[in-house]
Amino acid sequence: MRKSFGAKPMLYPMPVLIIGTYDENGVANAMNAAWGGISESTEISICVDDEHKTIANVLKRGAFTVSIADKENVIAADYVGVVSGNKEPNKIAKCGWTPVKSELVDAPYFEELPMTLECELISFTEETCRLVGRIVNVSADERILGEDGKISLEKFSPITYDPVHHTYRTIGDVVGKAFSDGLQLK
Amino acid sequence: MRKSFGAKPMLYPMPVLIIGTYDENGVANAMNAAWGGISESTEISICVDDEHKTIANVLKRGAFTVSIADKENVIAADYVGVVSGNKEPNKIAKCGWTPVKSELVDAPYFEELPMTLECELISFTEETCRLVGRIVNVSADERILGEDGKISLEKFSPITYDPVHHTYRTIGDVVGKAFSDGLQLK
């Protein structure tokens, strides 16, 4: 038997995306978004209400970054989701985060968040809340790289948002190999 | 120091979405997609190339389901991503999955996959590969519900796709409380 929960935005896993932007004075802002994901090979789409300072900033600067919230930054990552940059001018300082200007796009990333997608604005549609960015580069702090030079989940603990229980969880163990395990059913 | 990886579709976590559809003869199909996510409060968007049988089916039937791949189904979930429904008529049988018609939309879910979003087609745009569905209902098998009647991650192990190492991983431990932990920085 199945139980119905109605029309709800429930999915597993959901990301915890930290969107970094500058305002007209070069003040960095960050917000937390879970409704989004990769939408093409070099594109990310995120639903962001136009009342957020992030949208005013993105429309002025034509750029944003998306950093992946991790276990070490869970409190600050939650904070930037519950407090508005319109009301709290010291939002980033309260997080203890250090904004660094991207070399590629007109937006900041935060030194403490070790993995970032640097994005140019493609479009924002008010009616659908859809912010679309072209991924120009993905960068990662060397401290989260494995010996093979790739991002290592032994050194980096991205978090995921649980839309049912409103908790943050880490990513767990390897249970399969993509483009490989399924071949045994061919 | 940061290392740059270029313009890549890398994000953590990424979902493993199993899209269920019927063709014109009522034959069920399934495919695996990682580029997508919730895009509004009752909407999901997924990038699906129009060469997939899924798109022909969705355009004919005006509906699809999205089930969450889990640890128990990792081999079959990978299989439906590597084998095309255009070439393998017995795709679902090879998975060992049992298609069941949704009561709400003209698409099948699979009994073995315990959590499903039932969706009506809103739009598909060939140029951008963007398939958008209205979430009509989320349903879950009673076997994955906790004592509170909600989906329990103690009983259900959704998998996530690692775009760097091409593995599937489970969701891990609780490390924070959303809309709560951040309040201590206010």
mmCIF file of N, CA, C and O in Angstrom, chain A residues 1-7 9-10 12 35-36 38-39 41 47 68 78-79 94 109-110 113 116 130 135 137-140 142 149 151 154 165-170 172-176 178-182 185, chain B residues 1-7 9-10 12 35-36 38-39 41 47 68 78-79 94 109-110 113 116-117 130 135 137-140 142 149 151 154 165-170 172-173 175-176 178-182 185:
data_model
loop_
_atom_site.group_PDB
_atom_site.id
_atom_site.type_symbol
_atom_site.label_atom_id
_atom_site.label_comp_id
_atom_site.label_asym_id
_atom_site.label_seq_id
_atom_site.Cartn_x
_atom_site.Cartn_y
_atom_site.Cartn_z
ATOM 1 N N MET A 1 0.845 -1.215 0.000
ATOM 2 C CA MET A 1 0.000 0.000 0.000
ATOM 3 C C MET A 1 0.875 1.259 0.000
ATOM 4 O O MET A 1 1.898 1.316 0.660
ATOM 5 N N ARG A 2 0.408 2.239 -0.755
ATOM 6 C CA ARG A 2 1.114 3.523 -0.798
ATOM 7 C C ARG A 2 0.305 4.581 -0.057
ATOM 8 O O ARG A 2 -0.919 4.565 -0.068
ATOM 9 N N LYS A 3 1.026 5.480 0.554
ATOM 10 C CA LYS A 3 0.391 6.620 1.216
ATOM 11 C C LYS A 3 0.649 7.857 0.363
ATOM 12 O O LYS A 3 1.771 8.061 -0.116
ATOM 13 N N SER A 4 -0.377 8.685 0.174
ATOM 14 C CA SER A 4 -0.227 9.911 -0.609
ATOM 15 C C SER A 4 0.022 11.097 0.302
ATOM 16 O O SER A 4 -0.616 11.236 1.354
ATOM 17 N N PHE A 5 0.934 11.953 -0.125
ATOM 18 C CA PHE A 5 1.265 13.145 0.664
ATOM 19 C C PHE A 5 0.816 14.436 -0.024
ATOM 20 O O PHE A 5 1.074 15.531 0.481
ATOM 21 N N GLY A 6 0.184 14.318 -1.198
ATOM 22 C CA GLY A 6 -0.254 15.512 -1.925
ATOM 23 C C GLY A 6 0.878 16.131 -2.736
ATOM 24 O O GLY A 6 1.947 15.535 -2.883
ATOM 25 N N ALA A 7 0.615 17.317 -3.265
ATOM 26 C CA ALA A 7 1.575 17.998 -4.146
ATOM 27 C C ALA A 7 2.583 18.742 -3.289
ATOM 28 O O ALA A 7 2.302 19.810 -2.753
ATOM 29 N N PRO A 9 6.995 19.694 -2.560
ATOM 30 C CA PRO A 9 8.350 19.729 -3.129
ATOM 31 C C PRO A 9 9.287 18.788 -2.367
ATOM 32 O O PRO A 9 10.182 19.225 -1.649
ATOM 33 N N MET A 10 9.038 17.499 -2.493
ATOM 34 C CA MET A 10 9.810 16.498 -1.761
ATOM 35 C C MET A 10 10.649 15.695 -2.731
ATOM 36 O O MET A 10 10.123 15.135 -3.693
ATOM 37 N N TYR A 12 14.659 13.366 -2.790
ATOM 38 C CA TYR A 12 15.932 12.975 -2.150
ATOM 39 C C TYR A 12 16.937 12.681 -3.236
ATOM 40 O O TYR A 12 16.599 11.926 -4.149
ATOM 41 N N TRP A 35 16.040 24.472 -3.870
ATOM 42 C CA TRP A 35 15.274 24.155 -5.067
ATOM 43 C C TRP A 35 16.110 24.482 -6.289
ATOM 44 O O TRP A 35 16.053 25.598 -6.819
ATOM 45 N N GLY A 36 16.869 23.507 -6.748
ATOM 46 C CA GLY A 36 17.682 23.744 -7.927
ATOM 47 C C GLY A 36 18.567 22.576 -8.219
ATOM 48 O O GLY A 36 18.580 21.572 -7.494
ATOM 49 N N ILE A 38 21.714 21.044 -11.492
ATOM 50 C CA ILE A 38 22.280 21.136 -12.832
ATOM 51 C C ILE A 38 21.131 21.019 -13.838
ATOM 52 O O ILE A 38 20.265 20.152 -13.705
ATOM 53 N N SER A 39 21.120 21.911 -14.846
ATOM 54 C CA SER A 39 20.026 21.857 -15.815
ATOM 55 C C SER A 39 20.516 21.610 -17.241
ATOM 56 O O SER A 39 19.707 21.335 -18.127
ATOM 57 N N SER A 41 24.689 20.770 -19.468
ATOM 58 C CA SER A 41 26.075 20.375 -19.185
ATOM 59 C C SER A 41 26.910 21.508 -18.595
ATOM 60 O O SER A 41 27.872 21.245 -17.882
ATOM 61 N N CYS A 47 15.511 28.054 -8.115
ATOM 62 C CA CYS A 47 14.332 28.878 -7.866
ATOM 63 C C CYS A 47 14.629 29.843 -6.719
ATOM 64 O O CYS A 47 14.894 29.404 -5.589
ATOM 65 N N ILE A 68 28.920 24.819 -2.379
ATOM 66 C CA ILE A 68 28.243 23.656 -1.802
ATOM 67 C C ILE A 68 28.408 23.730 -0.291
ATOM 68 O O ILE A 68 29.534 23.704 0.211
ATOM 69 N N ASP A 78 22.905 27.442 7.381
ATOM 70 C CA ASP A 78 21.506 27.590 7.787
ATOM 71 C C ASP A 78 21.185 29.056 8.062
ATOM 72 O O ASP A 78 20.124 29.553 7.658
ATOM 73 N N TYR A 79 22.122 29.745 8.684
ATOM 74 C CA TYR A 79 21.933 31.169 9.019
ATOM 75 C C TYR A 79 21.620 32.008 7.771
ATOM 76 O O TYR A 79 20.701 32.821 7.780
ATOM 77 N N LYS A 94 28.876 37.783 10.237
ATOM 78 C CA LYS A 94 28.302 36.920 11.280
ATOM 79 C C LYS A 94 28.524 35.442 10.988
ATOM 80 O O LYS A 94 28.552 34.607 11.895
ATOM 81 N N TYR A 109 33.123 34.336 -3.969
ATOM 82 C CA TYR A 109 32.934 33.049 -3.294
ATOM 83 C C TYR A 109 33.409 33.239 -1.860
ATOM 84 O O TYR A 109 33.856 34.342 -1.486
ATOM 85 N N PHE A 110 33.294 32.223 -1.044
ATOM 86 C CA PHE A 110 33.655 32.353 0.366
ATOM 87 C C PHE A 110 34.743 31.323 0.662
ATOM 88 O O PHE A 110 34.568 30.125 0.389
ATOM 89 N N LEU A 113 34.079 27.931 2.218
ATOM 90 C CA LEU A 113 33.285 26.933 1.484
ATOM 91 C C LEU A 113 34.151 26.420 0.332
ATOM 92 O O LEU A 113 34.409 27.148 -0.629
ATOM 93 N N THR A 116 33.063 25.559 -5.375
ATOM 94 C CA THR A 116 32.252 26.657 -5.910
ATOM 95 C C THR A 116 32.063 26.545 -7.415
ATOM 96 O O THR A 116 33.004 26.224 -8.141
ATOM 97 N N ARG A 130 12.811 31.430 -11.645
ATOM 98 C CA ARG A 130 13.921 30.618 -12.182
ATOM 99 C C ARG A 130 15.151 31.459 -12.539
ATOM 100 O O ARG A 130 15.133 32.227 -13.493
ATOM 101 N N ILE A 135 27.644 27.908 -16.082
ATOM 102 C CA ILE A 135 28.795 27.529 -15.259
ATOM 103 C C ILE A 135 30.062 27.819 -16.063
ATOM 104 O O ILE A 135 30.304 27.203 -17.102
ATOM 105 N N ASN A 137 33.158 27.994 -14.480
ATOM 106 C CA ASN A 137 34.245 27.231 -13.867
ATOM 107 C C ASN A 137 33.752 26.594 -12.568
ATOM 108 O O ASN A 137 32.892 27.132 -11.885
ATOM 109 N N VAL A 138 34.305 25.450 -12.267
ATOM 110 C CA VAL A 138 34.134 24.844 -10.947
ATOM 111 C C VAL A 138 35.508 24.871 -10.284
ATOM 112 O O VAL A 138 36.498 24.454 -10.900
ATOM 113 N N SER A 139 35.573 25.398 -9.068
ATOM 114 C CA SER A 139 36.868 25.423 -8.385
ATOM 115 C C SER A 139 36.743 24.782 -7.010
ATOM 116 O O SER A 139 35.657 24.732 -6.420
ATOM 117 N N ALA A 140 37.863 24.279 -6.531
ATOM 118 C CA ALA A 140 37.860 23.632 -5.219
ATOM 119 C C ALA A 140 39.163 23.934 -4.494
ATOM 120 O O ALA A 140 40.232 23.987 -5.117
ATOM 121 N N GLU A 142 42.373 23.264 -2.432
ATOM 122 C CA GLU A 142 43.276 22.095 -2.502
ATOM 123 C C GLU A 142 43.146 21.161 -1.305
ATOM 124 O O GLU A 142 43.444 19.975 -1.407
ATOM 125 N N GLY A 149 44.152 14.406 -7.414
ATOM 126 C CA GLY A 149 43.878 15.782 -7.831
ATOM 127 C C GLY A 149 42.408 16.108 -7.991
ATOM 128 O O GLY A 149 42.041 17.221 -8.361
ATOM 129 N N ILE A 151 38.302 16.226 -6.457
ATOM 130 C CA ILE A 151 37.578 16.442 -5.205
ATOM 131 C C ILE A 151 37.341 15.079 -4.547
ATOM 132 O O ILE A 151 36.895 14.132 -5.202
ATOM 133 N N GLU A 154 36.271 11.970 0.899
ATOM 134 C CA GLU A 154 36.908 11.623 2.179
ATOM 135 C C GLU A 154 37.367 12.908 2.890
ATOM 136 O O GLU A 154 37.528 12.925 4.106
ATOM 137 N N HIS A 165 12.017 15.982 7.083
ATOM 138 C CA HIS A 165 12.325 16.169 8.505
ATOM 139 C C HIS A 165 13.054 17.480 8.779
ATOM 140 O O HIS A 165 13.357 17.782 9.941
ATOM 141 N N HIS A 166 13.341 18.243 7.698
ATOM 142 C CA HIS A 166 13.991 19.557 7.824
ATOM 143 C C HIS A 166 15.308 19.462 8.593
ATOM 144 O O HIS A 166 15.597 20.250 9.484
ATOM 145 N N THR A 167 16.064 18.452 8.215
ATOM 146 C CA THR A 167 17.410 18.313 8.775
ATOM 147 C C THR A 167 18.430 18.406 7.633
ATOM 148 O O THR A 167 18.072 18.332 6.452
ATOM 149 N N TYR A 168 19.690 18.580 8.035
ATOM 150 C CA TYR A 168 20.791 18.471 7.083
ATOM 151 C C TYR A 168 21.506 17.157 7.353
ATOM 152 O O TYR A 168 21.721 16.799 8.523
ATOM 153 N N ARG A 169 21.875 16.463 6.289
ATOM 154 C CA ARG A 169 22.600 15.204 6.419
ATOM 155 C C ARG A 169 23.823 15.225 5.516
ATOM 156 O O ARG A 169 23.853 15.944 4.518
ATOM 157 N N THR A 170 24.794 14.430 5.853
ATOM 158 C CA THR A 170 25.972 14.278 4.995
ATOM 159 C C THR A 170 25.641 13.326 3.839
ATOM 160 O O THR A 170 24.548 12.758 3.777
ATOM 161 N N GLY A 172 26.588 9.694 2.273
ATOM 162 C CA GLY A 172 27.041 8.470 2.928
ATOM 163 C C GLY A 172 27.996 7.631 2.081
ATOM 164 O O GLY A 172 28.749 8.145 1.242
ATOM 165 N N ASP A 173 27.928 6.350 2.298
ATOM 166 C CA ASP A 173 28.885 5.411 1.704
ATOM 167 C C ASP A 173 28.636 5.135 0.220
ATOM 168 O O ASP A 173 27.513 5.265 -0.267
ATOM 169 N N VAL A 174 29.673 4.690 -0.452
ATOM 170 C CA VAL A 174 29.557 4.243 -1.845
ATOM 171 C C VAL A 174 28.797 2.917 -1.868
ATOM 172 O O VAL A 174 29.150 1.988 -1.138
ATOM 173 N N VAL A 175 27.753 2.837 -2.712
ATOM 174 C CA VAL A 175 26.992 1.586 -2.825
ATOM 175 C C VAL A 175 26.895 1.095 -4.262
ATOM 176 O O VAL A 175 26.265 0.087 -4.534
ATOM 177 N N GLY A 176 27.530 1.820 -5.187
ATOM 178 C CA GLY A 176 27.471 1.353 -6.569
ATOM 179 C C GLY A 176 28.340 2.170 -7.487
ATOM 180 O O GLY A 176 28.832 3.238 -7.109
ATOM 181 N N ALA A 178 28.413 3.932 -11.237
ATOM 182 C CA ALA A 178 27.533 4.381 -12.312
ATOM 183 C C ALA A 178 28.075 3.981 -13.678
ATOM 184 O O ALA A 178 29.287 3.890 -13.875
ATOM 185 N N PHE A 179 27.164 3.749 -14.628
ATOM 186 C CA PHE A 179 27.496 3.333 -15.998
ATOM 187 C C PHE A 179 28.244 2.000 -15.992
ATOM 188 O O PHE A 179 29.003 1.698 -16.901
ATOM 189 N N SER A 180 28.055 1.227 -14.966
ATOM 190 C CA SER A 180 28.824 -0.009 -14.818
ATOM 191 C C SER A 180 27.999 -1.115 -14.163
ATOM 192 O O SER A 180 27.805 -2.184 -14.748
ATOM 193 N N ASP A 181 27.466 -0.850 -12.980
ATOM 194 C CA ASP A 181 26.708 -1.879 -12.256
ATOM 195 C C ASP A 181 25.545 -2.428 -13.080
ATOM 196 O O ASP A 181 25.224 -3.617 -13.013
ATOM 197 N N GLY A 182 24.912 -1.543 -13.823
ATOM 198 C CA GLY A 182 23.722 -1.949 -14.576
ATOM 199 C C GLY A 182 24.024 -2.886 -15.737
ATOM 200 O O GLY A 182 23.123 -3.592 -16.217
ATOM 201 N N LEU A 185 22.813 -6.569 -16.149
ATOM 202 C CA LEU A 185 21.435 -6.944 -16.510
ATOM 203 C C LEU A 185 21.212 -6.979 -18.020
ATOM 204 O O LEU A 185 20.143 -7.362 -18.483
ATOM 205 N N MET B 1 44.848 27.838 -1.642
ATOM 206 C CA MET B 1 44.833 27.818 -3.113
ATOM 207 C C MET B 1 43.655 26.983 -3.635
ATOM 208 O O MET B 1 43.334 25.944 -3.093
ATOM 209 N N ARG B 2 43.091 27.477 -4.719
ATOM 210 C CA ARG B 2 42.004 26.741 -5.367
ATOM 211 C C ARG B 2 42.477 26.158 -6.691
ATOM 212 O O ARG B 2 43.292 26.758 -7.392
ATOM 213 N N LYS B 3 41.921 25.026 -7.008
ATOM 214 C CA LYS B 3 42.193 24.409 -8.305
ATOM 215 C C LYS B 3 40.953 24.560 -9.178
ATOM 216 O O LYS B 3 39.833 24.366 -8.701
ATOM 217 N N SER B 4 41.136 24.917 -10.438
ATOM 218 C CA SER B 4 40.011 25.083 -11.363
ATOM 219 C C SER B 4 39.813 23.823 -12.187
ATOM 220 O O SER B 4 40.780 23.219 -12.660
ATOM 221 N N PHE B 5 38.554 23.457 -12.357
ATOM 222 C CA PHE B 5 38.226 22.265 -13.139
ATOM 223 C C PHE B 5 37.521 22.599 -14.458
ATOM 224 O O PHE B 5 37.131 21.708 -15.194
ATOM 225 N N GLY B 6 37.317 23.893 -14.733
ATOM 226 C CA GLY B 6 36.631 24.293 -15.956
ATOM 227 C C GLY B 6 35.126 24.220 -15.816
ATOM 228 O O GLY B 6 34.593 24.027 -14.718
ATOM 229 N N ALA B 7 34.441 24.388 -16.932
ATOM 230 C CA ALA B 7 32.969 24.426 -16.942
ATOM 231 C C ALA B 7 32.439 23.000 -16.958
ATOM 232 O O ALA B 7 32.437 22.342 -17.997
ATOM 233 N N PRO B 9 29.458 20.012 -15.190
ATOM 234 C CA PRO B 9 28.206 19.816 -14.442
ATOM 235 C C PRO B 9 28.467 19.056 -13.135
ATOM 236 O O PRO B 9 28.070 17.914 -12.982
ATOM 237 N N MET B 10 29.161 19.732 -12.232
ATOM 238 C CA MET B 10 29.533 19.102 -10.960
ATOM 239 C C MET B 10 28.794 19.775 -9.821
ATOM 240 O O MET B 10 28.851 20.990 -9.668
ATOM 241 N N TYR B 12 27.166 18.719 -5.613
ATOM 242 C CA TYR B 12 26.866 17.737 -4.562
ATOM 243 C C TYR B 12 25.711 18.244 -3.737
ATOM 244 O O TYR B 12 25.760 19.405 -3.318
ATOM 245 N N TRP B 35 20.423 15.249 -13.886
ATOM 246 C CA TRP B 35 20.386 16.701 -14.081
ATOM 247 C C TRP B 35 18.972 17.199 -13.872
ATOM 248 O O TRP B 35 18.176 17.278 -14.807
ATOM 249 N N GLY B 36 18.649 17.530 -12.632
ATOM 250 C CA GLY B 36 17.313 18.029 -12.370
ATOM 251 C C GLY B 36 17.104 18.241 -10.894
ATOM 252 O O GLY B 36 17.992 17.979 -10.072
ATOM 253 N N ILE B 38 13.841 19.954 -7.847
ATOM 254 C CA ILE B 38 12.645 20.751 -7.600
ATOM 255 C C ILE B 38 12.887 22.148 -8.170
ATOM 256 O O ILE B 38 13.951 22.736 -7.959
ATOM 257 N N SER B 39 11.905 22.683 -8.912
ATOM 258 C CA SER B 39 12.101 24.010 -9.500
ATOM 259 C C SER B 39 11.075 25.027 -9.021
ATOM 260 O O SER B 39 11.231 26.220 -9.260
ATOM 261 N N SER B 41 7.373 25.169 -5.945
ATOM 262 C CA SER B 41 6.798 24.424 -4.824
ATOM 263 C C SER B 41 6.047 23.165 -5.261
ATOM 264 O O SER B 41 5.941 22.216 -4.489
ATOM 265 N N CYS B 47 16.637 17.759 -17.130
ATOM 266 C CA CYS B 47 17.187 17.832 -18.492
ATOM 267 C C CYS B 47 17.197 16.440 -19.108
ATOM 268 O O CYS B 47 17.875 15.532 -18.603
ATOM 269 N N ILE B 68 12.488 7.875 -6.755
ATOM 270 C CA ILE B 68 13.814 8.103 -6.203
ATOM 271 C C ILE B 68 14.546 6.767 -6.158
ATOM 272 O O ILE B 68 14.098 5.837 -5.482
ATOM 273 N N ASP B 78 20.903 1.841 -12.338
ATOM 274 C CA ASP B 78 22.002 2.119 -13.262
ATOM 275 C C ASP B 78 21.686 1.556 -14.647
ATOM 276 O O ASP B 78 21.921 2.213 -15.667
ATOM 277 N N TYR B 79 21.109 0.367 -14.661
ATOM 278 C CA TYR B 79 20.759 -0.284 -15.942
ATOM 279 C C TYR B 79 19.850 0.596 -16.800
ATOM 280 O O TYR B 79 20.090 0.750 -17.996
ATOM 281 N N LYS B 94 13.714 -6.742 -17.326
ATOM 282 C CA LYS B 94 15.101 -7.043 -16.946
ATOM 283 C C LYS B 94 15.477 -6.413 -15.611
ATOM 284 O O LYS B 94 16.366 -6.888 -14.913
ATOM 285 N N TYR B 109 4.300 4.011 -12.115
ATOM 286 C CA TYR B 109 5.426 3.984 -11.174
ATOM 287 C C TYR B 109 5.842 2.520 -11.053
ATOM 288 O O TYR B 109 5.244 1.635 -11.695
ATOM 289 N N PHE B 110 6.868 2.255 -10.281
ATOM 290 C CA PHE B 110 7.373 0.886 -10.175
ATOM 291 C C PHE B 110 7.297 0.477 -8.710
ATOM 292 O O PHE B 110 7.812 1.188 -7.837
ATOM 293 N N LEU B 113 10.211 0.652 -6.310
ATOM 294 C CA LEU B 113 10.799 1.955 -5.958
ATOM 295 C C LEU B 113 9.798 2.659 -5.046
ATOM 296 O O LEU B 113 8.727 3.080 -5.496
ATOM 297 N N THR B 116 7.651 8.116 -4.987
ATOM 298 C CA THR B 116 7.363 8.569 -6.351
ATOM 299 C C THR B 116 6.676 9.935 -6.369
ATOM 300 O O THR B 116 5.778 10.194 -5.569
ATOM 301 N N LEU B 117 7.097 10.767 -7.298
ATOM 302 C CA LEU B 117 6.398 12.016 -7.600
ATOM 303 C C LEU B 117 5.577 11.767 -8.867
ATOM 304 O O LEU B 117 6.138 11.354 -9.888
ATOM 305 N N ARG B 130 14.822 20.789 -21.458
ATOM 306 C CA ARG B 130 14.162 20.975 -20.162
ATOM 307 C C ARG B 130 12.744 20.410 -20.143
ATOM 308 O O ARG B 130 11.836 20.928 -20.785
ATOM 309 N N ILE B 135 3.996 18.635 -10.056
ATOM 310 C CA ILE B 135 3.878 17.550 -9.081
ATOM 311 C C ILE B 135 2.427 17.516 -8.585
ATOM 312 O O ILE B 135 1.968 18.452 -7.948
ATOM 313 N N ASN B 137 1.188 14.701 -6.956
ATOM 314 C CA ASN B 137 1.170 13.947 -5.697
ATOM 315 C C ASN B 137 2.547 13.332 -5.452
ATOM 316 O O ASN B 137 3.260 13.002 -6.394
ATOM 317 N N VAL B 138 2.882 13.206 -4.188
ATOM 318 C CA VAL B 138 4.046 12.411 -3.798
ATOM 319 C C VAL B 138 3.498 11.211 -3.029
ATOM 320 O O VAL B 138 2.675 11.387 -2.118
ATOM 321 N N SER B 139 3.918 10.020 -3.424
ATOM 322 C CA SER B 139 3.437 8.847 -2.691
ATOM 323 C C SER B 139 4.610 8.000 -2.234
ATOM 324 O O SER B 139 5.696 8.044 -2.818
ATOM 325 N N ALA B 140 4.372 7.256 -1.174
ATOM 326 C CA ALA B 140 5.429 6.398 -0.635
ATOM 327 C C ALA B 140 4.831 5.100 -0.123
ATOM 328 O O ALA B 140 3.728 5.081 0.451
ATOM 329 N N GLU B 142 4.189 2.118 2.278
ATOM 330 C CA GLU B 142 4.099 2.143 3.753
ATOM 331 C C GLU B 142 5.319 1.541 4.443
ATOM 332 O O GLU B 142 5.613 1.879 5.582
ATOM 333 N N GLY B 149 4.295 8.326 10.511
ATOM 334 C CA GLY B 149 3.585 8.329 9.238
ATOM 335 C C GLY B 149 4.327 9.039 8.120
ATOM 336 O O GLY B 149 3.829 9.139 6.997
ATOM 337 N N ILE B 151 7.903 9.679 5.662
ATOM 338 C CA ILE B 151 9.002 8.919 5.070
ATOM 339 C C ILE B 151 10.171 8.946 6.046
ATOM 340 O O ILE B 151 10.542 9.999 6.563
ATOM 341 N N GLU B 154 15.499 6.028 7.994
ATOM 342 C CA GLU B 154 15.967 4.797 8.647
ATOM 343 C C GLU B 154 15.470 3.578 7.867
ATOM 344 O O GLU B 154 16.052 2.497 7.938
ATOM 345 N N HIS B 165 33.407 11.025 -9.246
ATOM 346 C CA HIS B 165 33.936 9.652 -9.218
ATOM 347 C C HIS B 165 32.984 8.646 -9.879
ATOM 348 O O HIS B 165 33.292 7.457 -9.937
ATOM 349 N N HIS B 166 31.817 9.130 -10.330
ATOM 350 C CA HIS B 166 30.832 8.295 -11.016
ATOM 351 C C HIS B 166 30.434 7.084 -10.177
ATOM 352 O O HIS B 166 30.387 5.942 -10.659
ATOM 353 N N THR B 167 30.188 7.370 -8.921
ATOM 354 C CA THR B 167 29.674 6.324 -8.030
ATOM 355 C C THR B 167 28.297 6.743 -7.528
ATOM 356 O O THR B 167 27.877 7.898 -7.675
ATOM 357 N N TYR B 168 27.596 5.786 -6.943
ATOM 358 C CA TYR B 168 26.365 6.076 -6.219
ATOM 359 C C TYR B 168 26.661 5.961 -4.735
ATOM 360 O O TYR B 168 27.355 5.033 -4.307
ATOM 361 N N ARG B 169 26.117 6.887 -3.965
ATOM 362 C CA ARG B 169 26.300 6.861 -2.514
ATOM 363 C C ARG B 169 24.947 7.014 -1.824
ATOM 364 O O ARG B 169 24.013 7.567 -2.390
ATOM 365 N N THR B 170 24.876 6.562 -0.623
ATOM 366 C CA THR B 170 23.663 6.757 0.181
ATOM 367 C C THR B 170 23.662 8.173 0.772
ATOM 368 O O THR B 170 24.617 8.927 0.604
ATOM 369 N N GLY B 172 23.845 10.223 4.277
ATOM 370 C CA GLY B 172 24.483 9.883 5.545
ATOM 371 C C GLY B 172 23.750 10.404 6.776
ATOM 372 O O GLY B 172 22.516 10.546 6.796
ATOM 373 N N ASP B 173 24.532 10.695 7.784
ATOM 374 C CA ASP B 173 23.992 11.050 9.101
ATOM 375 C C ASP B 173 23.434 12.472 9.175
ATOM 376 O O ASP B 173 23.843 13.350 8.425
ATOM 377 N N VAL B 175 23.407 16.029 10.542
ATOM 378 C CA VAL B 175 24.437 16.892 11.126
ATOM 379 C C VAL B 175 23.895 18.285 11.461
ATOM 380 O O VAL B 175 24.652 19.145 11.926
ATOM 381 N N GLY B 176 22.596 18.502 11.240
ATOM 382 C CA GLY B 176 22.066 19.819 11.582
ATOM 383 C C GLY B 176 20.569 19.887 11.406
ATOM 384 O O GLY B 176 19.950 18.977 10.836
ATOM 385 N N ALA B 178 17.523 22.329 10.006
ATOM 386 C CA ALA B 178 17.279 23.476 9.123
ATOM 387 C C ALA B 178 16.320 24.476 9.765
ATOM 388 O O ALA B 178 15.443 24.093 10.539
ATOM 389 N N PHE B 179 16.502 25.734 9.425
ATOM 390 C CA PHE B 179 15.679 26.830 9.952
ATOM 391 C C PHE B 179 15.800 26.928 11.469
ATOM 392 O O PHE B 179 14.910 27.411 12.145
ATOM 393 N N SER B 180 16.893 26.447 11.995
ATOM 394 C CA SER B 180 17.040 26.376 13.444
ATOM 395 C C SER B 180 18.485 26.603 13.879
ATOM 396 O O SER B 180 18.775 27.523 14.630
ATOM 397 N N ASP B 181 19.401 25.785 13.363
ATOM 398 C CA ASP B 181 20.809 25.900 13.766
ATOM 399 C C ASP B 181 21.370 27.303 13.540
ATOM 400 O O ASP B 181 22.160 27.805 14.341
ATOM 401 N N GLY B 182 20.947 27.933 12.447
ATOM 402 C CA GLY B 182 21.503 29.234 12.091
ATOM 403 C C GLY B 182 21.069 30.352 13.022
ATOM 404 O O GLY B 182 21.715 31.413 13.078
ATOM 405 N N LEU B 185 23.369 32.474 15.330
ATOM 406 C CA LEU B 185 24.273 33.540 14.838
ATOM 407 C C LEU B 185 23.569 34.890 14.745
ATOM 408 O O LEU B 185 24.197 35.893 14.439
#
